[in-house]
């Protein structure tokens, strides 16, 4: 289970929106630092949020949020299937020994 988030989703959305609005007005340098200081958010956290929104919108290359979630689901399912497969292999070996009259028990 994931730990609780330090910043609310509303604050994240508002901060990212503010950065994009400042960039649309022509300000490029220092927008993240300025918005982070105004809202009391760590600068690197805001920078990460902005990058992820850019990836999700297709402005920047990378793994989108939905793709990352899907990959995590598939990896979880893969682990469960491997574990089930190991259990089935062990069970089949156990029953093969039980049914073979030549092997000592």
mmCIF file of C-alpha atoms in Angstrom:
data_model
loop_
_atom_site.group_PDB
_atom_site.id
_atom_site.type_symbol
_atom_site.label_atom_id
_atom_site.label_comp_id
_atom_site.label_asym_id
_atom_site.label_seq_id
_atom_site.Cartn_x
_atom_site.Cartn_y
_atom_site.Cartn_z
ATOM 1 C CA UNK A 1 0.000 0.000 0.000
ATOM 2 C CA UNK A 2 1.335 3.421 -0.916
ATOM 3 C CA UNK A 3 2.065 5.951 1.812
ATOM 4 C CA UNK A 4 -0.174 9.023 2.046
ATOM 5 C CA UNK A 5 0.837 11.872 -0.223
ATOM 6 C CA UNK A 6 2.328 14.992 1.276
ATOM 7 C CA UNK A 7 0.598 17.317 -1.187
ATOM 8 C CA UNK A 8 -3.040 17.076 -2.240
ATOM 9 C CA UNK A 9 -3.981 16.476 -5.857
ATOM 10 C CA UNK A 10 -5.715 19.872 -5.967
ATOM 11 C CA UNK A 11 -2.490 21.601 -4.925
ATOM 12 C CA UNK A 12 -0.539 19.642 -7.525
ATOM 13 C CA UNK A 13 -2.956 20.573 -10.304
ATOM 14 C CA UNK A 14 -3.019 24.217 -9.244
ATOM 15 C CA UNK A 15 0.777 24.453 -9.075
ATOM 16 C CA UNK A 16 1.260 22.871 -12.502
ATOM 17 C CA UNK A 17 -1.433 25.111 -13.982
ATOM 18 C CA UNK A 18 0.292 28.184 -12.536
ATOM 19 C CA UNK A 19 3.642 27.154 -14.072
ATOM 20 C CA UNK A 20 2.060 26.665 -17.491
ATOM 21 C CA UNK A 21 0.212 29.991 -17.267
ATOM 22 C CA UNK A 22 3.429 31.829 -16.447
ATOM 23 C CA UNK A 23 5.188 30.091 -19.331
ATOM 24 C CA UNK A 24 2.385 31.097 -21.711
ATOM 25 C CA UNK A 25 2.866 34.713 -20.650
ATOM 26 C CA UNK A 26 6.461 34.527 -21.861
ATOM 27 C CA UNK A 27 8.315 33.846 -18.623
ATOM 28 C CA UNK A 28 10.600 30.840 -19.025
ATOM 29 C CA UNK A 29 13.275 31.039 -16.358
ATOM 30 C CA UNK A 30 12.488 30.657 -12.700
ATOM 31 C CA UNK A 31 8.798 29.877 -13.071
ATOM 32 C CA UNK A 32 8.991 26.605 -11.158
ATOM 33 C CA UNK A 33 11.027 28.144 -8.342
ATOM 34 C CA UNK A 34 8.682 31.121 -8.069
ATOM 35 C CA UNK A 35 5.501 29.039 -7.986
ATOM 36 C CA UNK A 36 7.035 26.523 -5.562
ATOM 37 C CA UNK A 37 8.014 29.304 -3.164
ATOM 38 C CA UNK A 38 4.568 30.912 -3.399
ATOM 39 C CA UNK A 39 2.730 27.676 -2.628
ATOM 40 C CA UNK A 40 5.205 26.226 -0.135
ATOM 41 C CA UNK A 41 6.004 23.216 -2.307
ATOM 42 C CA UNK A 42 9.449 21.692 -2.759
ATOM 43 C CA UNK A 43 10.936 22.816 -6.079
ATOM 44 C CA UNK A 44 11.952 19.350 -7.241
ATOM 45 C CA UNK A 45 8.496 17.976 -6.467
ATOM 46 C CA UNK A 46 6.919 20.661 -8.630
ATOM 47 C CA UNK A 47 9.502 20.087 -11.371
ATOM 48 C CA UNK A 48 8.635 16.378 -11.359
ATOM 49 C CA UNK A 49 4.898 17.136 -11.573
ATOM 50 C CA UNK A 50 5.421 19.497 -14.505
ATOM 51 C CA UNK A 51 7.559 16.935 -16.352
ATOM 52 C CA UNK A 52 4.958 14.213 -15.823
ATOM 53 C CA UNK A 53 2.163 16.425 -17.144
ATOM 54 C CA UNK A 54 4.308 17.208 -20.185
ATOM 55 C CA UNK A 55 4.897 13.477 -20.757
ATOM 56 C CA UNK A 56 1.200 12.686 -20.332
ATOM 57 C CA UNK A 57 0.231 15.406 -22.809
ATOM 58 C CA UNK A 58 2.826 14.281 -25.368
ATOM 59 C CA UNK A 59 5.042 17.370 -25.171
ATOM 60 C CA UNK A 60 7.966 15.370 -23.764
ATOM 61 C CA UNK A 61 9.080 11.769 -24.408
ATOM 62 C CA UNK A 62 8.744 9.267 -21.585
ATOM 63 C CA UNK A 63 6.425 6.803 -19.904
ATOM 64 C CA UNK A 64 2.971 8.219 -19.331
ATOM 65 C CA UNK A 65 1.133 7.720 -16.065
ATOM 66 C CA UNK A 66 -1.376 5.294 -17.570
ATOM 67 C CA UNK A 67 1.419 3.247 -19.170
ATOM 68 C CA UNK A 68 3.324 3.111 -15.873
ATOM 69 C CA UNK A 69 0.200 1.898 -14.065
ATOM 70 C CA UNK A 70 -0.412 -0.766 -16.694
ATOM 71 C CA UNK A 71 3.209 -1.940 -16.508
ATOM 72 C CA UNK A 72 2.962 -2.203 -12.713
ATOM 73 C CA UNK A 73 -0.248 -4.254 -13.025
ATOM 74 C CA UNK A 74 1.347 -6.603 -15.552
ATOM 75 C CA UNK A 75 4.458 -7.058 -13.409
ATOM 76 C CA UNK A 76 2.272 -7.861 -10.386
ATOM 77 C CA UNK A 77 0.283 -10.394 -12.405
ATOM 78 C CA UNK A 78 3.500 -11.903 -13.746
ATOM 79 C CA UNK A 79 4.851 -12.377 -10.190
ATOM 80 C CA UNK A 80 1.607 -14.061 -9.106
ATOM 81 C CA UNK A 81 1.644 -16.402 -12.091
ATOM 82 C CA UNK A 82 5.287 -17.357 -11.537
ATOM 83 C CA UNK A 83 4.533 -18.096 -7.875
ATOM 84 C CA UNK A 84 1.514 -20.231 -8.806
ATOM 85 C CA UNK A 85 3.603 -22.068 -11.372
ATOM 86 C CA UNK A 86 6.280 -22.890 -8.767
ATOM 87 C CA UNK A 87 3.598 -24.197 -6.394
ATOM 88 C CA UNK A 88 2.151 -26.402 -9.130
ATOM 89 C CA UNK A 89 5.597 -27.766 -10.025
ATOM 90 C CA UNK A 90 6.293 -28.640 -6.397
ATOM 91 C CA UNK A 91 2.897 -30.293 -6.028
ATOM 92 C CA UNK A 92 3.331 -32.358 -9.195
ATOM 93 C CA UNK A 93 6.776 -33.522 -8.036
ATOM 94 C CA UNK A 94 5.330 -34.470 -4.645
ATOM 95 C CA UNK A 95 2.493 -36.506 -6.149
ATOM 96 C CA UNK A 96 4.799 -38.114 -8.706
ATOM 97 C CA UNK A 97 6.953 -39.412 -5.826
ATOM 98 C CA UNK A 98 3.857 -40.669 -3.999
ATOM 99 C CA UNK A 99 2.593 -42.604 -7.014
ATOM 100 C CA UNK A 100 5.924 -44.118 -8.102
ATOM 101 C CA UNK A 101 6.285 -47.524 -6.413
ATOM 102 C CA UNK A 102 10.031 -47.768 -7.154
ATOM 103 C CA UNK A 103 11.065 -44.716 -5.153
ATOM 104 C CA UNK A 104 11.440 -44.904 -1.335
ATOM 105 C CA UNK A 105 9.087 -42.733 0.665
#
